[in-house]
Amino acid sequence: MSRIDTAFRQARAENRAAFVPYLTAGFPTRDAFLQHARTVLAHADLLEVGLPYSDPLGDGPTIQRSSEVALEGGVTTAGVFDMIRTLRSETEKPIVVMTYYNPMYCYGEGGEAGFLRDLAAAGGDGVILPDLPPDEAGTVIDTAREIGLDTVFLTAPTSTPERVALVTDACRGFVYAVSVTGVTGAREATSSEVPSLVGRIQEATDLPIAVGFGVSNAATAAPVAAVADGVVVGSALIRTIAEGGDLDALAREIAGACRRENA
Amino acid sequence: MFPQPDARGRYGMYGGRYVPETLIPALDELTDAYREARADPAFEARLTEILRDAVGRPSNLTLAENLSRDLGGMRVWLKREDLNHTGAHKINNTVGQVLLAKRMGKTRIIAETGAGQHGVATATAAAMFGLPCVVYMGEEDVRRQALNVFRMKLLGAEVVPVTSGTRTLKDATNEAIRDWVTNVRSTFYVIGSVVGPHPYPMMVRDFQAVIGMETMDQLEERIGRRVPDAVVACVGGGSNAIGIFAPFAYLPEGQRPRLIGVEAAGHGLESGAHAASISSGKRGVLHGALMYLLSSDDGQITPAHSVSAGLDYPGVGPEHSFYADEGIAEYVAVDDASALRAFRHLAEVEGIIPALETSHAFAYLETLAGELGADADVVVNLSGRGDKDVNEAMRVLGDLAGLDAARSESVS
């Protein structure tokens, strides 16, 4: 059983949705990122680490800007693995890398296989690649299975039942349900599509389902936590860091909203 | 029409669909709608009518006698896409895609643009069909191409300046994709080159292939054979080049002419400031397809540079990437200075001001003349007119002294 399986199982046993924060590695600096990661890990079940990419076409302005800052600060793929290694020495909570396919494809001598091996060696538990649908991910899936990394693919509101089946079959650890047609970013209200979306995915798989895109606080997290196994929050955390806000308070608030008795 | 990519949109290893899941059903819908449309005689008839009556096709094939003489007698034929409505080949594709959008019941058109030629061509097609149009354009390009921004607005389009990344074409494309992901149910994304996820590279090629097919017919009439010795075109994303190459590319080896794609070497391939994805790039994934591109060792896309905004793109279409590997076409690179000299030269000897993009193709002719000798027929795709580039040329060449310096260099 992977760390990810264990984390979702434990959250379920405690009648809550898992809290899955996303932070951009190296934003605003390496050390500040590590400090922020420790802050959110205190409340989180699983950490999503964004490996910055120059052309993040699935991301809204907040995460785009954080990626630009990280890259301007000189973050490299090897540097991100090193940050994961540091965090791994401090926590047993699962760490999943979210990035785009090109940094993986172009990685060192080994390309995608080398990327996955080095991620696993650094203590990472899985990958999420928003621009790599399972149709194109054959070799990534094979390599990840071989070395014991989980592969998390995304379903969308536009996914047909056939697509949902294809995507969930390719997933290990959990399924990432995108709550809206759109890019990442904090939103005022939770999409009304979420319950039906989660229902459609549940028909296809027994894997935990984490919902992301648009969750920004307790008010938007609670309705998601009521129907899904996990709540992913990224842009709202990044914005709080960028604005010098209270990250610990926001993470605590959202983690609280993930407890169903409080929903 | 031409060999199709495989079911996953692959030309050899290139192409595919590296996009968010949200778009996959839309790409399936588009692929089906496109195949149905191409099989419908009514669609074909309407497209042919628009290309004739609104675009001005067929475009002329002009023998450039003075240029041919200067090159030692090799006959240079110009495929005059510069004479199309809106001044470039881009309109061949946009009228096709917008006609398809209308047929699919889409109610909103979006596009990306670099120099603004594709934006203008899309805004024109949207105006013809009465559809609202939003064009994404890097803030840097908005500043450099104020005239085209105003043209798009005149045509009723909304121009959205993009402030992320390098603020140029690549970032405008990211932003257009983000819009499409958000409004996918109502919106048709008109991509301007043979890039993007399947079926775009195939669809754009098919719409542009009218260039090559007309060329074959016109050559038969003029020189009694359908296949010349060489075909030359500039390559950024590669749509004008694919348009003239495709009908020749899949002829059996031995019957195929030399197909030469000219990339932008910018300040020189060694300088790092160029846009030569095939000549000097590596394989990777950009904007939904596997292709040759410019990227760092870490897979971060690196900014392209060319004096010509239309070639200033850090990737190249998957079918070109395939042609390059298979030796179906050759790809070379020409720097800014050489392109500017060719720009000047064509204007002087033929009375045609070519686009700076197209000038790269002309700059390669001297080398080609040396290889082919006098008894050869070469077709250059004159992909666009240079009116849009006059300000930039003035800025770069400065004044007549600059022009004279460029001229004496070209003589030496």
XYZ file of C-alpha atoms in Angstrom:
675
model
C 0.000 0.000 0.000
C 1.427 3.349 -1.001
C 1.731 6.369 1.277
C -1.065 7.943 -0.758
C -3.415 4.987 -0.190
C -2.665 5.127 3.517
C -3.294 8.867 3.740
C -6.735 8.665 2.104
C -7.635 5.588 4.126
C -6.805 7.372 7.351
C -8.780 10.484 6.411
C -11.759 8.328 5.507
C -11.503 6.504 8.855
C -11.642 9.878 10.597
C -14.712 10.920 8.572
C -13.037 13.728 6.759
C -11.835 14.558 3.305
C -8.090 14.653 2.855
C -6.652 18.158 2.645
C -4.270 18.376 -0.323
C -2.422 21.692 -0.497
C -0.446 22.669 -3.598
C 2.680 24.822 -3.390
C 4.976 25.898 -6.211
C 8.495 24.636 -5.504
C 10.988 27.439 -5.139
C 8.342 30.111 -4.680
C 9.200 32.670 -3.571
C 12.622 31.119 -2.748
C 13.887 27.643 -1.958
C 14.061 28.211 1.780
C 10.772 30.072 1.992
C 9.090 27.271 0.048
C 10.414 24.674 2.481
C 9.152 26.754 5.395
C 5.711 27.140 3.778
C 5.619 23.427 2.989
C 6.249 22.622 6.661
C 3.470 25.024 7.647
C 0.858 23.442 5.396
C 2.085 19.886 6.069
C 1.088 20.375 9.698
C -2.531 20.457 8.497
C -2.313 18.402 5.318
C -2.792 14.749 4.439
C -0.785 14.964 1.242
C 1.419 17.659 -0.309
C 1.291 18.547 -3.980
C 4.562 20.122 -5.107
C 4.414 22.148 -8.315
C 7.539 21.826 -10.439
C 7.597 25.181 -12.246
C 7.255 25.244 -16.031
C 7.671 28.133 -18.441
C 4.359 27.508 -20.228
C 1.768 26.277 -17.727
C -1.298 26.289 -19.968
C -3.533 24.663 -17.353
C -2.845 27.308 -14.739
C -4.437 30.640 -13.952
C -2.494 33.850 -13.264
C -1.642 33.113 -9.598
C 0.214 29.861 -10.223
C 1.656 31.167 -13.516
C 3.203 34.078 -11.690
C 4.558 31.891 -8.887
C 6.187 29.622 -11.491
C 7.793 32.615 -13.197
C 9.181 33.852 -9.881
C 10.558 30.410 -9.052
C 12.192 30.039 -12.479
C 13.640 33.539 -12.318
C 15.087 32.472 -8.969
C 16.936 29.675 -10.738
C 14.894 26.629 -9.750
C 15.826 23.467 -11.644
C 14.241 20.029 -11.772
C 17.145 18.584 -9.796
C 16.670 21.416 -7.300
C 13.008 20.503 -6.834
C 13.939 16.864 -6.228
C 16.399 18.099 -3.635
C 13.625 20.072 -1.889
C 11.486 16.934 -1.860
C 14.393 14.982 -0.377
C 14.621 17.554 2.403
C 10.899 17.357 3.148
C 10.958 13.580 3.014
C 13.538 13.524 5.777
C 11.032 15.386 7.951
C 7.650 13.825 7.134
C 6.016 10.525 6.226
C 3.131 12.289 4.490
C 2.849 11.613 0.767
C 4.389 14.111 -1.678
C 3.156 14.255 -5.254
C 4.771 16.304 -8.014
C 2.558 18.265 -10.367
C 4.197 19.479 -13.545
C 3.867 19.546 -17.313
C 5.171 16.904 -19.642
C 8.074 18.776 -21.261
C 10.259 19.064 -18.143
C 9.818 15.307 -17.702
C 10.377 14.493 -21.395
C 13.545 16.609 -21.569
C 14.957 15.488 -18.204
C 18.693 14.771 -18.299
C 19.932 11.707 -20.114
C 17.148 9.458 -18.950
C 14.109 11.481 -20.066
C 10.860 10.493 -18.426
C 12.193 7.251 -16.945
C 15.116 9.098 -15.372
C 12.747 11.751 -14.040
C 10.504 9.174 -12.402
C 13.440 7.235 -10.920
C 15.039 10.357 -9.485
C 11.696 11.527 -8.094
C 11.169 8.174 -6.413
C 14.721 8.227 -5.060
C 14.091 11.683 -3.588
C 11.087 10.329 -1.721
C 8.271 11.444 -4.017
C 5.167 9.292 -4.167
C 3.523 10.140 -7.454
C 3.038 12.482 -10.390
C 0.220 14.617 -11.751
C 0.673 15.849 -15.322
C -2.189 18.087 -16.431
C -1.134 18.110 -20.098
C -0.537 14.374 -20.342
C -3.807 12.505 -20.782
C -3.529 8.720 -20.303
C -3.762 8.263 -24.093
C -0.230 9.690 -24.355
C 1.093 8.305 -21.084
C 1.777 4.646 -21.881
C 5.476 4.676 -21.124
C 5.084 6.976 -18.114
C 2.516 4.606 -16.623
C 4.661 1.523 -17.276
C 7.752 3.067 -15.715
C 5.837 4.450 -12.736
C 4.302 1.012 -12.034
C 7.716 -0.599 -12.259
C 9.240 1.688 -9.638
C 6.197 2.051 -7.442
C 5.167 5.652 -8.116
C 1.476 6.478 -8.285
C 0.092 8.139 -11.415
C -2.732 10.613 -10.955
C -4.677 11.710 -14.034
C -7.396 14.308 -14.310
C -11.054 13.991 -15.146
C -12.953 17.039 -16.356
C -16.583 18.124 -16.434
C -16.470 17.478 -20.187
C -15.203 13.892 -19.835
C -17.523 11.321 -21.381
C -18.220 8.072 -19.472
C -15.694 6.358 -21.765
C -13.084 8.982 -20.914
C -13.816 8.708 -17.174
C -13.269 4.941 -17.412
C -10.019 5.397 -19.335
C -8.696 8.037 -16.933
C -9.617 6.220 -13.727
C -8.102 2.961 -15.042
C -4.798 4.768 -15.489
C -4.889 6.297 -11.987
C -3.150 4.948 -8.917
C -3.428 6.574 -5.490
C -6.324 8.838 -6.322
C -8.276 10.438 -9.149
C -8.022 14.199 -9.633
C -11.399 15.665 -10.552
C -11.228 19.113 -12.104
C -14.307 20.909 -10.803
C -14.813 23.396 -13.640
C -14.038 23.865 -17.285
C -11.132 26.236 -16.862
C -7.712 26.770 -15.386
C -6.503 26.740 -11.786
C -7.506 29.653 -9.610
C -9.384 30.602 -6.476
C -13.099 31.141 -7.075
C -15.933 32.705 -5.099
C -18.201 29.684 -5.075
C -17.916 25.955 -5.620
C -19.146 24.682 -8.950
C -22.638 23.186 -8.712
C -21.343 20.441 -10.997
C -19.162 18.919 -8.244
C -21.620 16.383 -6.733
C -22.682 14.968 -10.093
C -19.078 14.969 -11.283
C -17.931 12.988 -8.258
C -20.902 10.655 -8.649
C -19.961 9.879 -12.239
C -16.381 9.084 -11.255
C -17.491 6.903 -8.331
C -19.408 4.763 -10.793
C -16.154 4.012 -12.581
C -13.704 3.475 -9.718
C -13.174 2.701 -6.048
C -10.138 4.985 -5.888
C -10.367 8.107 -3.718
C -11.434 11.224 -5.616
C -9.827 14.584 -4.907
C -11.475 17.689 -6.313
C -9.471 20.715 -7.336
C -9.653 24.062 -9.161
C -11.527 26.858 -7.432
C -11.428 25.939 -3.740
C -10.175 28.941 -1.786
C -11.413 28.830 1.837
C -13.629 26.978 4.320
C -16.811 28.066 2.564
C -15.746 26.624 -0.781
C -13.983 23.590 0.754
C -16.863 22.296 2.872
C -19.313 21.458 0.045
C -16.490 19.653 -1.770
C -15.441 17.759 1.350
C -19.041 16.630 1.782
C -18.960 14.618 -1.449
C -15.281 13.997 -2.308
C -12.410 12.124 -0.647
C -9.976 14.982 -0.987
C -9.868 18.739 -1.442
C -7.030 20.306 -3.447
C -6.179 23.943 -2.763
C -3.436 25.776 -4.645
C -3.974 29.316 -5.867
C -5.505 30.563 -2.598
C -2.410 29.391 -0.690
C -0.014 30.855 -3.242
C -1.877 34.146 -3.141
C -1.665 34.202 0.640
C 2.089 33.636 0.441
C 2.472 36.320 -2.236
C 0.522 38.815 -0.162
C 2.301 37.966 3.072
C -0.895 36.648 4.653
C -1.348 34.052 7.392
C -0.715 30.747 5.632
C -1.026 28.708 8.818
C -4.465 30.161 9.549
C -5.758 29.501 6.027
C -4.427 25.932 6.002
C -5.971 25.327 9.418
C -9.286 26.785 8.279
C -9.476 24.602 5.175
C -8.341 21.478 7.025
C -11.134 22.187 9.511
C -13.668 22.456 6.711
C -12.573 19.033 5.473
C -13.997 17.422 8.661
C -17.471 16.295 7.734
C -19.071 16.690 11.181
C -18.224 20.364 10.852
C -19.572 20.667 7.324
C -6.250 13.962 -49.704
C -2.752 13.427 -48.272
C -1.551 10.698 -45.977
C -3.357 11.104 -42.705
C -1.631 10.992 -39.372
C -2.461 7.863 -37.389
C -5.520 7.669 -35.158
C -3.665 9.463 -32.381
C -2.633 12.270 -34.683
C 0.951 11.120 -35.141
C 3.354 11.793 -37.977
C 5.938 9.189 -37.093
C 6.627 9.961 -33.448
C 5.472 13.593 -33.685
C 2.134 15.231 -32.979
C -0.381 13.747 -30.568
C -2.567 15.452 -28.020
C -0.750 16.762 -24.967
C -3.547 18.874 -23.559
C -5.708 18.977 -20.436
C -8.442 16.339 -20.276
C -11.093 19.077 -20.537
C -10.134 19.566 -24.190
C -9.956 15.933 -25.277
C -13.709 15.555 -25.873
C -13.672 18.858 -27.786
C -10.813 17.608 -29.971
C -12.743 14.395 -30.633
C -15.788 16.450 -31.569
C -13.672 18.647 -33.836
C -12.029 15.666 -35.535
C -15.407 14.090 -36.295
C -16.937 17.359 -37.484
C -13.942 18.041 -39.718
C -14.073 14.610 -41.360
C -17.801 14.931 -41.951
C -17.381 18.396 -43.428
C -14.641 17.313 -45.814
C -16.835 14.461 -47.004
C -19.746 16.831 -47.657
C -19.783 18.249 -51.206
C -21.738 21.270 -49.953
C -18.924 22.207 -47.567
C -16.315 21.799 -50.292
C -18.363 23.866 -52.719
C -18.861 26.666 -50.221
C -15.172 26.705 -49.298
C -14.128 26.806 -52.957
C -16.530 29.666 -53.561
C -15.166 31.671 -50.628
C -11.570 31.053 -51.670
C -12.403 32.283 -55.187
C -14.700 35.205 -54.447
C -13.448 36.520 -51.110
C -9.815 35.426 -50.886
C -9.001 35.853 -54.564
C -7.805 32.371 -55.450
C -6.146 30.986 -57.392
C -3.168 33.141 -56.512
C -0.823 33.956 -59.383
C 2.362 32.140 -60.237
C 4.782 34.845 -61.342
C 8.091 34.211 -63.094
C 10.598 36.525 -61.386
C 12.673 37.292 -64.482
C 15.048 39.853 -62.995
C 15.705 37.813 -59.897
C 16.259 34.740 -62.080
C 18.784 36.673 -64.175
C 20.610 37.864 -61.043
C 20.837 34.278 -59.847
C 22.491 33.125 -63.048
C 19.465 31.916 -64.947
C 17.768 29.514 -62.572
C 14.055 30.199 -63.112
C 12.402 31.452 -59.929
C 8.618 31.196 -59.778
C 6.739 33.100 -57.127
C 3.545 31.670 -55.662
C 1.782 34.912 -54.875
C 0.055 34.376 -51.513
C 0.878 38.045 -50.899
C -1.940 38.906 -53.301
C -4.613 37.200 -51.192
C -7.177 39.252 -49.313
C -5.493 40.463 -46.070
C -2.072 40.016 -47.675
C -0.893 36.556 -46.700
C -1.595 32.832 -46.860
C -3.183 32.888 -43.386
C -6.672 33.546 -44.746
C -6.799 30.166 -46.580
C -6.923 28.497 -43.196
C -9.097 30.924 -41.255
C -11.995 30.895 -43.727
C -11.880 27.091 -43.634
C -11.883 26.880 -39.852
C -14.514 29.557 -39.330
C -16.758 27.893 -41.926
C -16.355 24.698 -39.902
C -17.080 26.548 -36.642
C -20.305 27.851 -38.123
C -21.262 24.357 -39.255
C -20.591 23.017 -35.733
C -22.875 25.634 -34.213
C -20.096 27.350 -32.266
C -20.946 30.920 -31.315
C -17.575 32.426 -30.496
C -14.186 32.502 -32.226
C -10.808 32.853 -30.510
C -7.302 32.967 -31.937
C -3.696 33.656 -31.009
C -1.496 35.936 -33.048
C 2.141 37.000 -33.151
C 2.709 39.704 -35.747
C -1.027 39.990 -36.185
C -1.427 38.431 -39.651
C -3.307 35.389 -38.369
C -5.281 37.626 -36.024
C -6.319 39.860 -38.902
C -7.200 36.853 -41.074
C -9.271 35.329 -38.264
C -11.021 38.618 -37.495
C -11.784 38.928 -41.206
C -13.292 35.445 -41.423
C -15.275 35.998 -38.207
C -16.646 39.259 -39.610
C -17.637 37.473 -42.841
C -19.594 34.894 -40.856
C -20.965 37.274 -38.226
C -19.258 35.638 -35.231
C -17.699 37.491 -32.276
C -13.925 37.130 -32.194
C -11.313 37.461 -29.439
C -7.632 37.548 -30.392
C -4.856 36.963 -27.853
C -1.659 38.834 -28.568
C 1.472 39.230 -26.456
C 1.777 42.676 -24.923
C 5.170 43.076 -26.577
C 3.668 42.309 -30.000
C 0.709 44.635 -29.353
C 3.244 47.398 -28.935
C 5.309 46.422 -31.995
C 2.365 45.789 -34.315
C 0.030 48.663 -33.499
C -1.260 48.799 -37.064
C -2.456 45.200 -37.083
C -4.035 45.688 -33.654
C -6.055 48.542 -35.092
C -6.973 46.474 -38.168
C -8.334 43.696 -35.946
C -10.356 46.194 -33.939
C -11.714 47.731 -37.139
C -12.820 44.241 -38.127
C -14.806 44.025 -34.901
C -12.458 41.755 -32.932
C -11.474 42.202 -29.321
C -7.694 42.153 -28.882
C -6.510 40.919 -25.475
C -2.900 41.821 -24.577
C -1.128 38.920 -22.847
C 1.242 39.870 -20.048
C 2.570 36.467 -18.973
C 5.929 34.910 -19.817
C 7.762 36.475 -22.747
C 4.646 38.449 -23.792
C 4.902 37.134 -27.351
C 3.281 34.490 -29.567
C 4.019 31.487 -27.371
C 2.325 33.140 -24.402
C -0.574 34.352 -26.542
C -1.049 30.712 -27.544
C -1.046 29.606 -23.890
C -3.671 32.229 -23.125
C -5.857 31.202 -26.080
C -5.696 27.599 -24.866
C -6.699 28.748 -21.357
C -9.678 30.588 -22.840
C -10.627 27.481 -24.808
C -10.375 25.251 -21.708
C -12.708 27.678 -19.943
C -15.256 28.238 -22.729
C -14.849 24.974 -24.561
C -18.538 24.260 -25.039
C -19.335 27.430 -27.008
C -16.002 28.439 -28.482
C -14.024 27.464 -31.576
C -10.267 27.992 -31.347
C -8.810 28.915 -34.747
C -5.123 27.930 -34.592
C -2.971 29.765 -37.119
C -0.230 27.287 -37.894
C 0.352 23.555 -38.308
C 0.859 23.214 -34.567
C -1.331 22.346 -31.592
C -3.028 19.072 -30.695
C -4.488 16.719 -33.313
C -6.475 17.427 -35.515
C -5.105 20.978 -35.871
C -1.832 20.228 -37.690
C -3.721 18.032 -40.179
C -6.615 20.447 -40.598
C -4.444 23.529 -41.101
C -2.289 21.615 -43.586
C -5.335 20.519 -45.553
C -6.662 24.091 -45.745
C -3.256 25.442 -46.780
C -2.524 22.672 -49.283
C -4.520 24.602 -51.876
C -1.253 26.527 -52.358
C 0.692 23.474 -53.496
C -2.129 22.014 -55.546
C -2.593 25.223 -57.499
C 1.169 25.415 -57.991
C 1.185 21.972 -59.615
C -1.571 22.930 -62.044
C 0.053 26.257 -62.857
C 3.469 24.692 -63.456
C 1.943 22.178 -65.821
C 0.455 25.024 -67.802
C 3.613 27.128 -67.785
C 6.468 24.641 -68.094
C 4.708 21.455 -69.053
C 5.524 19.547 -65.882
C 3.819 19.508 -62.526
C 6.922 19.076 -60.420
C 9.702 21.690 -60.251
C 13.285 21.038 -59.187
C 12.862 22.680 -55.821
C 10.258 24.340 -53.627
C 11.366 26.868 -51.022
C 9.364 28.320 -48.142
C 10.049 29.973 -44.816
C 9.238 28.007 -41.660
C 8.123 29.311 -38.287
C 5.299 27.091 -37.115
C 5.283 26.014 -40.724
C 1.850 26.578 -42.244
C 2.820 28.244 -45.524
C 5.599 25.706 -46.019
C 3.343 22.721 -45.377
C 0.775 24.291 -47.683
C 3.124 24.280 -50.627
C 5.114 21.145 -49.621
C 2.321 18.699 -48.825
C 1.152 17.868 -52.374
C 4.789 17.190 -53.335
C 5.929 15.577 -50.111
C 4.237 12.254 -50.587
C 5.245 11.751 -54.219
C 7.408 8.670 -54.605
C 11.080 9.313 -53.956
C 12.755 10.222 -57.229
C 9.699 12.162 -58.392
C 9.751 14.451 -55.381
C 11.338 17.891 -55.816
C 13.771 19.191 -53.247
C 11.642 20.718 -50.522
C 13.532 23.345 -48.558
C 12.221 24.907 -45.381
C 14.073 28.035 -44.286
C 14.065 28.750 -40.570
C 15.028 31.993 -38.881
C 18.606 31.996 -37.586
C 18.061 35.380 -35.923
C 21.414 36.714 -34.731
C 22.990 33.372 -35.751
C 22.523 29.787 -34.544
C 25.538 30.054 -32.207
C 24.156 33.209 -30.574
C 21.246 31.347 -29.034
C 18.987 34.161 -30.283
C 17.161 32.427 -33.117
C 13.982 30.560 -33.976
C 15.456 27.525 -35.726
C 13.672 24.668 -34.000
C 14.713 21.976 -36.477
C 18.198 23.265 -37.323
C 19.152 23.873 -33.725
C 16.479 22.561 -31.362
C 15.502 19.260 -29.826
C 12.412 17.142 -29.356
C 9.813 18.108 -26.814
C 6.188 18.976 -26.240
C 4.739 22.438 -26.757
C 1.138 23.571 -27.154
C -0.206 20.057 -27.348
C 2.156 18.307 -29.740
C 5.506 16.527 -29.795
C 7.812 18.419 -32.140
C 11.232 19.984 -32.494
C 11.429 23.016 -30.240
C 13.723 25.334 -28.331
C 14.101 24.340 -24.732
C 16.613 24.385 -21.907
C 18.215 21.198 -20.598
C 15.502 21.278 -17.948
C 12.651 21.350 -20.436
C 11.816 25.025 -19.995
C 10.828 26.586 -23.310
C 13.411 29.193 -24.331
C 12.412 32.427 -26.060
C 12.794 32.524 -29.824
C 14.244 35.463 -31.702
C 13.774 36.630 -35.259
C 13.576 40.012 -36.922
C 10.374 38.610 -38.391
C 7.599 38.332 -35.815
C 5.861 35.581 -37.785
C 8.837 33.227 -37.430
C 9.426 34.177 -33.804
C 8.063 30.916 -32.364
C 10.028 28.323 -30.367
C 8.517 25.259 -32.031
C 7.693 23.798 -35.442
C 4.812 21.680 -36.664
C 4.915 17.909 -36.087
C 4.649 17.108 -39.802
C 7.751 19.218 -40.509
C 9.523 17.454 -37.653
C 8.626 14.187 -39.368
C 9.729 15.422 -42.824
C 13.057 16.456 -41.316
C 13.733 13.052 -39.756
C 12.645 11.184 -42.875
C 14.580 13.401 -45.265
C 11.382 14.325 -47.104
C 12.308 17.986 -46.764
C 15.539 19.796 -45.909
C 15.650 22.524 -43.298
C 18.178 25.325 -43.309
C 18.447 28.592 -41.413
C 19.016 32.168 -42.546
C 19.911 35.040 -40.225
C 18.243 38.433 -39.745
C 20.793 40.347 -41.792
C 20.525 38.018 -44.802
C 16.741 38.163 -44.669
C 16.827 41.968 -44.619
C 19.118 42.035 -47.646
C 16.797 39.705 -49.537
C 13.821 41.866 -48.489
C 15.533 44.886 -50.007
C 16.699 43.027 -53.115
C 13.314 41.625 -54.118
C 11.760 45.063 -53.778
C 14.430 46.576 -56.035
C 14.514 44.002 -58.785
C 10.928 42.740 -58.889
C 8.900 45.594 -57.435
C 7.560 43.314 -54.729
C 8.015 44.055 -51.019
C 7.858 40.630 -49.396
C 7.067 39.936 -45.759
C 10.178 39.632 -43.586
C 9.144 36.010 -42.972
C 9.140 35.279 -46.705
C 12.433 37.157 -47.130
C 14.154 34.270 -45.331
C 13.145 31.958 -48.186
C 14.519 34.414 -50.760
C 17.770 34.718 -48.854
C 18.466 31.042 -49.469
C 18.132 31.255 -53.270
C 21.726 32.229 -53.907
C 22.973 29.073 -52.220
C 20.392 27.040 -54.087
C 21.339 28.558 -57.448
C 24.901 27.431 -56.834
C 23.689 23.883 -56.270
C 21.080 23.605 -59.022
C 22.675 25.616 -61.830
C 20.875 27.567 -64.525
C 18.651 24.850 -65.893
C 16.290 24.544 -62.981
C 12.817 25.658 -61.995
C 12.362 26.713 -58.397
C 9.131 27.795 -56.735
C 9.241 30.166 -53.771
C 6.134 30.490 -51.669
C 5.704 34.243 -51.400
C 3.682 33.782 -48.250
C 2.898 37.408 -47.499
C 3.394 40.994 -48.472
C 5.771 43.215 -46.564
C 3.695 46.331 -46.005
C 3.288 45.330 -42.365
C 7.081 45.168 -41.990
C 7.994 48.564 -43.366
C 8.124 50.193 -39.926
C 10.269 47.397 -38.518
C 12.578 47.509 -41.552
C 12.950 51.266 -41.108
C 13.769 50.747 -37.456
C 16.363 48.056 -38.164
C 17.888 49.523 -41.318
C 17.642 53.015 -39.897
C 17.791 55.153 -43.009
C 19.156 55.095 -46.522
C 22.650 54.729 -45.123
C 21.486 51.529 -43.497
C 19.925 50.367 -46.740
C 23.103 51.156 -48.632
C 25.200 49.319 -46.079
C 22.919 46.327 -46.440
C 23.257 46.544 -50.209
C 27.046 46.746 -50.253
C 27.282 43.828 -47.851
C 25.135 41.766 -50.157
C 27.461 42.567 -53.045
C 30.638 41.747 -51.161
